[in-house]
Amino acid sequence: MPYEPRKVFASLPQVERGVSKILGGDPRGTNFLYTNGKCVVIRNIDNPAIADIYTEHAHQVVVAKYAPSGFYIASGDVSGKLRIWDTTQKEHLLKYEYQPFAGRIKDIAWTEDSKRIAAVGEGREKFGAVFLWDTGSSVGEITGHNKVINSVDIKQTRPYRLATGSDDNCAAFFEGPPFKFKFTISDHSRFVNCVRFSPDGNRLATASADGQIFIYDGKTGEKISALGGSKAHDGGIYAISWSPDGSQLLSASGDKTAKIWDVGANSIVNTFNMGSNVLDQQLGCLWQKDHLLTLSLSGYINYLDKNNPDKPLRVIKGHSKSIQCLTVHRNGGKSYIYSGSHDGHINYWDSETGENDSFLGKGHTNQVSRMVVDESDQLISCSMDDTVRYTSLIKKDYSGQDVIKMDVQPKCIAVGPGGYAVVICIGEIVLMKDKKKCFVIDNPGFEPEVVAVHPGGGTAAIGATDGNVYLYTIQGSSLKREEKTLEAKGPVTDLAYSHDGAFLAVTDASKAVTVFSVADGYAEHDIFYGHHAKIVCIAWSPDNEHFASGGMDMMVYVWTLSDPETRVKIPDAHRLHHVSSLAWLDEHTLVTTSHDASVKEWTISYK
């Protein structure tokens, strides 16, 4: 196999303000589950850098839950499709697919024998269904609600009971199988966000946007207590999770706290203050073995510390929005990957461990379009907020003085030696030296898209939508256009010089990569065909003999300069999403990223 997946740094959960997010637990205690876009992310709970991504849903996935056997996962999407798939093999083969109702599936529950599934959400005429996992035939009816059902759970001991919670401010109690509606529980005064049976089945807890948690008898549904008396939290409660022994309950709330309750004594064991920012609202939680996880509105996953409620043991950061660009840089003997997303967020990753964080301070406020590292270890990023930023990679801190405002929105940036940078804005070209604008070409006579600066300095190659590459000489503090223009096969989408400066590779919307030889006066060296759609990004390997391209056809190709026929093809590098950016960590390691908000590393080997 000429390529092997080496590492997957998964996206964070996709969250929405005021909407609870389910973290799925693993009966074996190894992993946990969540969703982002069309992906289901399976992460190792002890070492979250180990991840696997399931990408077979055609629509945005909302919830995923392990079967109690641990062999299958059921996941439901916004169109009402429920897929049951294998967890034991890498391919995650589909076992069954059902459409219980037409509309978003919001929660899923299995019976303890892994034979029956309940799914609830916002259908057109019905809001829930319960059926056999292997035939799809109904084993009861979920009735009794007149609005969308947010949550469902099934008691994991016989006799089976099923509970639901809905936007009609009620919970409902069912007996079965076949499951029949028994009665409505109308203790809450606002939306019921979460209902959960304790692992031993003795208790049922319901949590609501009214800030209350009620405890009921798991078998009869009789009310036992209200946690914390009149209020459990000062804000709406989005999620609850029982401790493995069923004696305690973890709750997550919009009041930016999480709490552990002793259910029998009706007392608070711990209160975790997660911060004061609106992004610190808690939308989800999971208690698995000794791990207590909560999910913030920022998308960050917090591992709570019972012994120190004010500081989580660890916080998993990353991207929850699509990533637009990445670059790599060696710093203090380690290789780091820098990724920028369409909400203006820049993250840095240790390429070995997957440990990652974002820079301190206030950064870009809109999509980061392109990033590049200059010779003095500064990350230069340009963004749709009309700024170019210089950020020191040693300090890892956004500073106010290193923001340069552009007249029009910048799209691409390239750096050369001597503190030079060339910025492509919409309809203009800007030369910068030492963080200052020194020359502007207002109307170059073409629409510039992308730029590359020769490693030796002196020349900037600018790709345009008219299918040409224009060469400019950098002289002192000005740009002078050269006579020669190079022709690509279509509108230029990206271009890059090899690290030794010998070749210039140009990608275009007509599916071709054209390589020009610099020493031969930019004569056309070779053309590389293979992509089935517009190519969007290109990167040279440090060996100057290979380069990689990513296209709208979801493909990544690694090409050999001396032999266009020899190529490594990586299909479905980020399934369902095209690769938006790629870079090389070393001669055999390629990094790709995409709108699925994850970053992947690949080991490439040549014959």
Short mmCIF file of C-alpha atoms in Angstrom, two decimals, residues 52-466:
data_model
loop_
_atom_site.label_atom_id
_atom_site.label_comp_id
_atom_site.label_asym_id
_atom_site.label_seq_id
_atom_site.Cartn_x
_atom_site.Cartn_y
_atom_site.Cartn_z
CA ASP A 52 -11.98 7.14 14.14
CA ILE A 53 -14.49 8.92 11.91
CA TYR A 54 -17.59 7.32 10.38
CA THR A 55 -18.70 9.20 7.26
CA GLU A 56 -21.47 7.20 5.61
CA HIS A 57 -24.42 9.50 6.37
CA ALA A 58 -25.63 11.62 3.48
CA HIS A 59 -27.05 14.25 5.85
CA GLN A 60 -26.01 15.94 9.06
CA VAL A 61 -25.90 13.40 11.91
CA VAL A 62 -27.39 14.37 15.26
CA VAL A 63 -26.88 11.44 17.63
CA ALA A 64 -24.98 8.15 17.87
CA LYS A 65 -25.33 5.45 20.52
CA TYR A 66 -23.53 2.14 21.14
CA ALA A 67 -25.62 -1.01 21.46
CA PRO A 68 -25.21 -2.49 24.96
CA SER A 69 -23.35 -5.42 23.35
CA GLY A 70 -20.69 -2.97 22.13
CA PHE A 71 -20.67 -4.50 18.64
CA TYR A 72 -22.87 -1.96 16.86
CA ILE A 73 -23.54 1.75 16.79
CA ALA A 74 -26.86 3.30 15.80
CA SER A 75 -26.70 6.82 14.42
CA GLY A 76 -29.53 9.09 13.32
CA ASP A 77 -29.49 12.12 11.02
CA VAL A 78 -31.62 15.18 10.21
CA SER A 79 -33.49 13.41 7.40
CA GLY A 80 -34.74 10.66 9.73
CA LYS A 81 -32.34 7.94 8.55
CA LEU A 82 -31.12 5.58 11.25
CA ARG A 83 -28.02 3.55 10.37
CA ILE A 84 -26.83 0.56 12.40
CA TRP A 85 -23.18 -0.25 11.71
CA ASP A 86 -20.39 -2.49 12.87
CA THR A 87 -17.76 -1.22 15.35
CA THR A 88 -15.39 -4.19 15.30
CA GLN A 89 -13.96 -3.64 11.81
CA LYS A 90 -12.27 -0.66 10.29
CA GLU A 91 -14.73 -0.51 7.39
CA HIS A 92 -17.74 -0.06 9.73
CA LEU A 93 -19.98 -2.15 7.50
CA LEU A 94 -23.63 -1.16 7.44
CA LYS A 95 -25.84 -3.77 9.09
CA TYR A 96 -29.26 -2.15 8.70
CA GLU A 97 -30.75 1.17 7.69
CA TYR A 98 -34.23 2.39 8.65
CA GLN A 99 -36.33 5.51 8.36
CA PRO A 100 -38.50 5.47 11.51
CA PHE A 101 -40.07 8.85 10.61
CA ALA A 102 -39.44 11.77 8.27
CA GLY A 103 -37.48 14.40 10.16
CA ARG A 104 -34.59 14.96 12.54
CA ILE A 105 -33.73 12.09 14.90
CA LYS A 106 -32.78 13.68 18.24
CA ASP A 107 -32.14 10.69 20.51
CA ILE A 108 -31.78 6.91 20.33
CA ALA A 109 -32.02 4.20 22.99
CA TRP A 110 -31.42 0.42 22.92
CA THR A 111 -32.85 -2.32 25.14
CA GLU A 112 -30.19 -4.16 27.19
CA ASP A 113 -30.32 -7.25 24.92
CA SER A 114 -29.39 -5.01 21.92
CA LYS A 115 -32.49 -6.21 20.09
CA ARG A 116 -34.84 -3.23 20.17
CA ILE A 117 -34.28 0.43 19.36
CA ALA A 118 -36.28 3.54 20.18
CA ALA A 119 -35.73 6.68 18.12
CA VAL A 120 -37.36 10.06 18.77
CA GLY A 121 -37.27 13.52 17.23
CA GLU A 122 -39.31 15.81 15.02
CA GLY A 123 -41.29 13.79 12.53
CA ARG A 124 -44.24 15.11 10.53
CA GLU A 125 -47.06 13.20 12.16
CA LYS A 126 -45.23 11.03 14.66
CA PHE A 127 -42.37 11.97 16.96
CA GLY A 128 -40.98 8.56 17.82
CA ALA A 129 -40.79 4.88 16.96
CA VAL A 130 -39.64 1.70 18.67
CA PHE A 131 -38.75 -1.34 16.57
CA LEU A 132 -36.71 -4.55 16.31
CA TRP A 133 -33.13 -3.84 15.26
CA ASP A 134 -32.92 -6.65 12.68
CA THR A 135 -36.30 -6.44 10.93
CA GLY A 136 -37.49 -2.92 11.65
CA SER A 137 -40.91 -4.22 12.69
CA SER A 138 -42.63 -2.14 15.31
CA VAL A 139 -42.64 -3.17 18.99
CA GLY A 140 -44.93 -0.50 20.32
CA GLU A 141 -46.00 3.09 19.82
CA ILE A 142 -44.54 6.29 21.16
CA THR A 143 -47.55 8.55 21.68
CA GLY A 144 -48.66 11.10 24.25
CA HIS A 145 -46.69 14.13 23.01
CA ASN A 146 -47.87 16.90 20.71
CA LYS A 147 -44.45 18.49 20.06
CA VAL A 148 -40.94 17.39 19.14
CA ILE A 149 -39.47 14.72 21.48
CA ASN A 150 -35.94 15.61 22.66
CA SER A 151 -34.93 12.58 24.65
CA VAL A 152 -35.65 8.89 25.11
CA ASP A 153 -34.28 6.20 27.40
CA ILE A 154 -35.08 2.54 28.08
CA LYS A 155 -34.62 0.90 31.47
CA GLN A 156 -31.70 -1.55 31.23
CA THR A 157 -33.31 -4.20 33.47
CA ARG A 158 -36.53 -6.14 33.11
CA PRO A 159 -39.42 -5.32 33.33
CA TYR A 160 -38.69 -2.84 30.53
CA ARG A 161 -39.82 0.75 30.84
CA LEU A 162 -39.37 3.56 28.34
CA ALA A 163 -39.39 7.31 29.04
CA THR A 164 -39.48 10.33 26.74
CA GLY A 165 -39.09 14.09 27.23
CA SER A 166 -40.54 16.71 24.90
CA ASP A 167 -40.90 20.40 23.99
CA ASP A 168 -44.51 20.17 25.22
CA ASN A 169 -42.99 20.47 28.76
CA CYS A 170 -43.95 16.87 29.57
CA ALA A 171 -42.25 13.56 30.05
CA ALA A 172 -44.07 10.32 29.26
CA PHE A 173 -43.80 6.85 30.77
CA PHE A 174 -44.28 3.60 28.80
CA GLU A 175 -44.40 -0.10 29.69
CA GLY A 176 -43.55 -2.96 27.38
CA PRO A 177 -42.65 -4.60 25.13
CA PRO A 178 -44.70 -3.94 23.12
CA PHE A 179 -44.31 -0.45 24.51
CA LYS A 180 -47.59 1.22 25.44
CA PHE A 181 -48.18 4.75 26.73
CA LYS A 182 -48.94 4.65 30.48
CA PHE A 183 -49.08 8.27 31.66
CA THR A 184 -47.77 11.79 31.20
CA ILE A 185 -45.45 13.41 33.76
CA SER A 186 -46.11 17.15 33.79
CA ASP A 187 -43.95 18.38 36.66
CA HIS A 188 -41.73 20.56 34.47
CA SER A 189 -42.71 24.06 33.34
CA ARG A 190 -40.40 24.29 30.29
CA PHE A 191 -38.99 21.98 27.57
CA VAL A 192 -37.81 18.60 28.86
CA ASN A 193 -34.28 18.20 27.48
CA CYS A 194 -33.10 14.89 28.91
CA VAL A 195 -34.55 11.74 30.51
CA ARG A 196 -32.28 8.97 31.82
CA PHE A 197 -32.80 5.73 33.78
CA SER A 198 -30.12 4.81 36.29
CA PRO A 199 -27.94 1.82 35.25
CA ASP A 200 -29.68 -0.48 37.76
CA GLY A 201 -33.11 0.70 36.56
CA ASN A 202 -34.32 1.78 40.02
CA ARG A 203 -34.58 5.48 39.23
CA LEU A 204 -35.58 7.76 36.36
CA ALA A 205 -34.28 11.34 36.21
CA THR A 206 -35.71 14.12 34.02
CA ALA A 207 -34.03 17.47 33.36
CA SER A 208 -35.55 20.56 31.82
CA ALA A 209 -35.01 24.10 30.57
CA ASP A 210 -36.77 25.25 33.78
CA GLY A 211 -33.60 24.41 35.75
CA GLN A 212 -35.15 21.48 37.61
CA ILE A 213 -34.28 17.79 37.89
CA PHE A 214 -36.96 15.36 39.13
CA ILE A 215 -36.30 11.80 40.30
CA TYR A 216 -38.91 9.05 39.82
CA ASP A 217 -39.19 5.36 40.63
CA GLY A 218 -37.85 3.50 37.59
CA LYS A 219 -40.50 0.79 37.70
CA THR A 220 -43.68 2.66 38.57
CA GLY A 221 -42.84 6.22 37.51
CA GLU A 222 -43.84 7.64 40.91
CA LYS A 223 -42.21 10.93 41.81
CA ILE A 224 -39.61 10.63 44.57
CA SER A 225 -37.84 13.99 44.81
CA ALA A 226 -36.76 17.24 43.17
CA LEU A 227 -33.00 17.67 43.29
CA GLY A 228 -31.96 20.89 45.03
CA GLY A 229 -35.57 21.64 46.01
CA SER A 230 -37.10 24.36 43.83
CA LYS A 231 -34.08 24.74 41.53
CA ALA A 232 -31.21 22.45 40.60
CA HIS A 233 -29.49 25.04 38.38
CA ASP A 234 -29.94 28.77 37.71
CA GLY A 235 -30.18 28.10 33.98
CA GLY A 236 -31.75 25.49 31.74
CA ILE A 237 -30.37 21.97 32.13
CA TYR A 238 -29.30 20.35 28.87
CA ALA A 239 -28.00 16.96 29.92
CA ILE A 240 -27.74 14.51 32.79
CA SER A 241 -25.69 11.33 33.23
CA TRP A 242 -25.79 8.73 36.02
CA SER A 243 -22.73 7.42 37.81
CA PRO A 244 -22.02 3.73 37.05
CA ASP A 245 -23.34 2.68 40.50
CA GLY A 246 -26.50 4.78 40.13
CA SER A 247 -26.00 6.69 43.38
CA GLN A 248 -24.96 10.01 41.84
CA LEU A 249 -26.01 12.15 38.90
CA LEU A 250 -24.00 14.60 36.78
CA SER A 251 -25.89 17.57 35.32
CA ALA A 252 -24.83 20.15 32.72
CA SER A 253 -26.48 23.55 32.49
CA GLY A 254 -26.68 26.81 30.58
CA ASP A 255 -25.73 28.60 33.82
CA LYS A 256 -22.12 27.61 32.91
CA THR A 257 -21.83 25.02 35.68
CA ALA A 258 -21.91 21.26 36.01
CA LYS A 259 -22.96 19.59 39.26
CA ILE A 260 -22.70 16.16 40.84
CA TRP A 261 -25.70 15.20 42.98
CA ASP A 262 -26.04 12.55 45.65
CA VAL A 263 -29.48 11.36 44.58
CA GLY A 264 -30.39 9.44 47.74
CA ALA A 265 -29.45 12.28 50.10
CA ASN A 266 -30.64 14.98 47.64
CA SER A 267 -27.47 17.00 48.13
CA ILE A 268 -24.81 18.60 45.94
CA VAL A 269 -21.48 16.75 46.01
CA ASN A 270 -19.59 19.11 43.68
CA THR A 271 -20.23 22.25 41.67
CA PHE A 272 -17.93 22.83 38.69
CA ASN A 273 -17.77 26.46 37.56
CA MET A 274 -16.77 26.31 33.91
CA GLY A 275 -16.25 30.05 33.33
CA SER A 276 -18.09 33.32 32.78
CA ASN A 277 -18.17 33.54 28.97
CA VAL A 278 -21.32 32.60 27.05
CA LEU A 279 -19.18 29.91 25.34
CA ASP A 280 -18.84 28.21 28.75
CA GLN A 281 -22.49 27.10 28.78
CA GLN A 282 -22.63 23.33 29.30
CA LEU A 283 -24.65 21.48 26.64
CA GLY A 284 -23.78 17.83 27.22
CA CYS A 285 -22.25 15.41 29.71
CA LEU A 286 -21.15 11.79 30.11
CA TRP A 287 -20.14 9.80 33.19
CA GLN A 288 -18.17 6.73 32.10
CA LYS A 289 -16.08 4.69 34.56
CA ASP A 290 -13.99 7.35 36.38
CA HIS A 291 -14.29 9.91 33.59
CA LEU A 292 -16.65 12.86 33.97
CA LEU A 293 -17.04 14.69 30.67
CA THR A 294 -18.94 17.86 29.90
CA LEU A 295 -19.31 19.71 26.63
CA SER A 296 -19.11 23.51 26.38
CA LEU A 297 -20.81 25.75 23.81
CA SER A 298 -17.28 26.45 22.51
CA GLY A 299 -17.23 22.79 21.42
CA TYR A 300 -14.48 22.02 23.94
CA ILE A 301 -14.75 18.75 25.88
CA ASN A 302 -13.89 19.08 29.58
CA TYR A 303 -12.65 16.23 31.79
CA LEU A 304 -13.83 17.24 35.27
CA ASP A 305 -11.73 16.78 38.41
CA LYS A 306 -13.76 15.86 41.50
CA ASN A 307 -10.88 16.92 43.73
CA ASN A 308 -10.48 20.32 42.12
CA PRO A 309 -13.84 21.55 40.79
CA ASP A 310 -12.40 24.85 39.50
CA LYS A 311 -9.93 23.37 37.05
CA PRO A 312 -10.69 20.50 34.66
CA LEU A 313 -8.12 17.67 34.44
CA ARG A 314 -7.89 18.32 30.72
CA VAL A 315 -9.75 20.18 28.00
CA ILE A 316 -9.91 18.77 24.48
CA LYS A 317 -9.72 21.60 21.98
CA GLY A 318 -9.78 21.65 18.21
CA HIS A 319 -12.10 22.86 15.49
CA SER A 320 -15.84 22.49 15.34
CA LYS A 321 -16.19 24.51 12.11
CA SER A 322 -14.75 23.67 8.69
CA ILE A 323 -11.00 24.17 8.26
CA GLN A 324 -9.92 26.32 5.32
CA CYS A 325 -6.13 26.25 5.44
CA LEU A 326 -3.15 24.71 7.18
CA THR A 327 0.60 25.03 7.30
CA VAL A 328 3.38 23.18 9.13
CA HIS A 329 6.48 24.37 10.95
CA ARG A 330 9.28 22.88 13.01
CA ASN A 331 9.75 24.59 16.33
CA GLY A 332 12.16 23.44 19.04
CA GLY A 333 12.69 20.04 17.42
CA LYS A 334 8.97 19.34 17.16
CA SER A 335 6.74 19.58 14.11
CA TYR A 336 3.58 21.60 14.55
CA ILE A 337 0.53 21.80 12.33
CA TYR A 338 -1.32 25.11 12.23
CA SER A 339 -4.92 25.08 11.03
CA GLY A 340 -7.33 27.95 10.45
CA SER A 341 -11.09 27.59 10.26
CA HIS A 342 -13.97 29.52 8.83
CA ASP A 343 -14.92 31.05 12.18
CA GLY A 344 -11.49 32.72 12.44
CA HIS A 345 -10.08 30.19 14.87
CA ILE A 346 -6.41 29.12 14.53
CA ASN A 347 -5.17 25.99 16.29
CA TYR A 348 -1.72 24.49 16.64
CA TRP A 349 -1.19 20.73 16.92
CA ASP A 350 1.77 18.68 18.03
CA SER A 351 2.09 16.41 14.98
CA GLU A 352 3.12 13.41 17.12
CA THR A 353 0.75 13.49 20.09
CA GLY A 354 -2.18 15.48 18.71
CA GLU A 355 -2.00 17.80 21.74
CA ASN A 356 -3.42 21.10 20.56
CA ASP A 357 -4.39 24.56 21.68
CA SER A 358 -5.32 27.94 20.27
CA PHE A 359 -3.34 31.17 20.53
CA LEU A 360 -4.04 33.47 23.47
CA GLY A 361 -5.89 36.74 23.07
CA LYS A 362 -8.29 37.96 20.43
CA GLY A 363 -7.65 36.75 16.88
CA HIS A 364 -9.42 36.84 13.54
CA THR A 365 -13.16 37.43 13.55
CA ASN A 366 -13.90 35.73 10.22
CA GLN A 367 -12.66 32.92 7.98
CA VAL A 368 -8.89 32.42 7.89
CA SER A 369 -8.14 32.08 4.17
CA ARG A 370 -4.40 31.38 4.04
CA MET A 371 -1.51 30.98 6.49
CA VAL A 372 2.24 30.83 6.03
CA VAL A 373 5.27 30.88 8.36
CA ASP A 374 8.09 33.34 7.65
CA GLU A 375 11.81 33.05 8.37
CA SER A 376 11.53 34.75 11.77
CA ASP A 377 9.07 32.18 13.14
CA GLN A 378 5.96 34.25 12.70
CA LEU A 379 2.68 32.86 11.46
CA ILE A 380 1.22 35.24 8.93
CA SER A 381 -2.48 34.76 8.35
CA CYS A 382 -4.95 36.58 6.13
CA SER A 383 -8.64 36.55 6.80
CA MET A 384 -12.04 37.64 5.52
CA ASP A 385 -12.09 40.21 8.34
CA ASP A 386 -9.87 42.26 5.96
CA THR A 387 -6.71 41.93 8.07
CA VAL A 388 -3.30 40.32 7.85
CA ARG A 389 -1.90 39.18 11.21
CA TYR A 390 1.62 38.39 12.31
CA THR A 391 1.68 36.02 15.29
CA SER A 392 4.89 34.94 17.03
CA LEU A 393 5.05 31.15 17.22
CA ILE A 394 7.33 31.39 20.25
CA LYS A 395 4.92 33.52 22.28
CA LYS A 396 1.78 31.91 20.76
CA ASP A 397 -0.09 35.08 21.58
CA TYR A 398 -2.15 37.40 19.35
CA SER A 399 -0.87 40.92 19.84
CA GLY A 400 -2.74 44.08 18.94
CA GLN A 401 0.07 45.88 17.14
CA ASP A 402 0.75 43.18 14.53
CA VAL A 403 -2.57 43.47 12.72
CA ILE A 404 -2.43 45.14 9.33
CA LYS A 405 -5.74 46.37 7.94
CA MET A 406 -6.20 45.85 4.19
CA ASP A 407 -8.30 48.10 1.93
CA VAL A 408 -10.06 45.09 0.41
CA GLN A 409 -10.43 41.50 1.51
CA PRO A 410 -7.20 39.45 1.29
CA LYS A 411 -7.39 35.97 -0.26
CA CYS A 412 -3.84 34.64 -0.34
CA ILE A 413 -0.41 35.41 1.05
CA ALA A 414 3.17 34.28 0.36
CA VAL A 415 6.46 35.16 2.05
CA GLY A 416 9.98 35.50 0.78
CA PRO A 417 13.36 36.09 2.43
CA GLY A 418 14.22 39.54 3.82
CA GLY A 419 10.89 40.16 5.57
CA TYR A 420 8.90 40.43 2.33
CA ALA A 421 5.31 39.24 1.96
CA VAL A 422 2.99 39.49 -1.03
CA VAL A 423 -0.73 39.66 -0.31
CA ILE A 424 -3.41 39.05 -2.95
CA CYS A 425 -6.60 40.97 -2.23
CA ILE A 426 -9.73 41.10 -4.34
CA GLY A 427 -8.56 43.07 -7.39
CA GLU A 428 -5.28 44.27 -5.90
CA ILE A 429 -1.74 43.14 -5.09
CA VAL A 430 0.07 44.38 -1.96
CA LEU A 431 3.79 44.09 -1.23
CA MET A 432 4.70 44.18 2.45
CA LYS A 433 8.09 44.47 4.12
CA ASP A 434 8.68 44.09 7.86
CA LYS A 435 4.94 44.14 8.68
CA LYS A 436 4.29 47.34 6.70
CA LYS A 437 2.60 47.90 3.34
CA CYS A 438 5.18 49.32 0.98
CA PHE A 439 3.65 48.95 -2.49
CA VAL A 440 0.14 48.48 -3.87
CA ILE A 441 -0.92 47.59 -7.42
CA ASP A 442 -4.52 48.72 -7.53
CA ASN A 443 -5.72 47.46 -10.83
CA PRO A 444 -3.31 44.92 -12.29
CA GLY A 445 -5.45 44.35 -15.37
CA PHE A 446 -6.47 40.83 -14.29
CA GLU A 447 -8.19 39.23 -11.30
CA PRO A 448 -5.41 37.82 -9.07
CA GLU A 449 -6.23 34.65 -7.07
CA VAL A 450 -3.08 33.13 -5.60
CA VAL A 451 0.60 33.94 -5.13
CA ALA A 452 3.91 32.16 -4.54
CA VAL A 453 7.29 33.78 -3.88
CA HIS A 454 10.48 32.12 -5.16
CA PRO A 455 12.49 30.69 -2.22
CA GLY A 456 15.47 32.78 -3.33
CA GLY A 457 13.33 35.91 -3.25
CA GLY A 458 13.21 38.35 -6.13
CA THR A 459 10.25 36.85 -7.98
CA ALA A 460 6.55 36.57 -7.18
CA ALA A 461 4.32 34.37 -9.34
CA ILE A 462 0.69 35.43 -9.30
CA GLY A 463 -2.05 33.16 -10.62
CA ALA A 464 -5.16 34.73 -12.10
CA THR A 465 -8.71 33.74 -12.98
CA ASP A 466 -7.93 34.32 -16.67
#
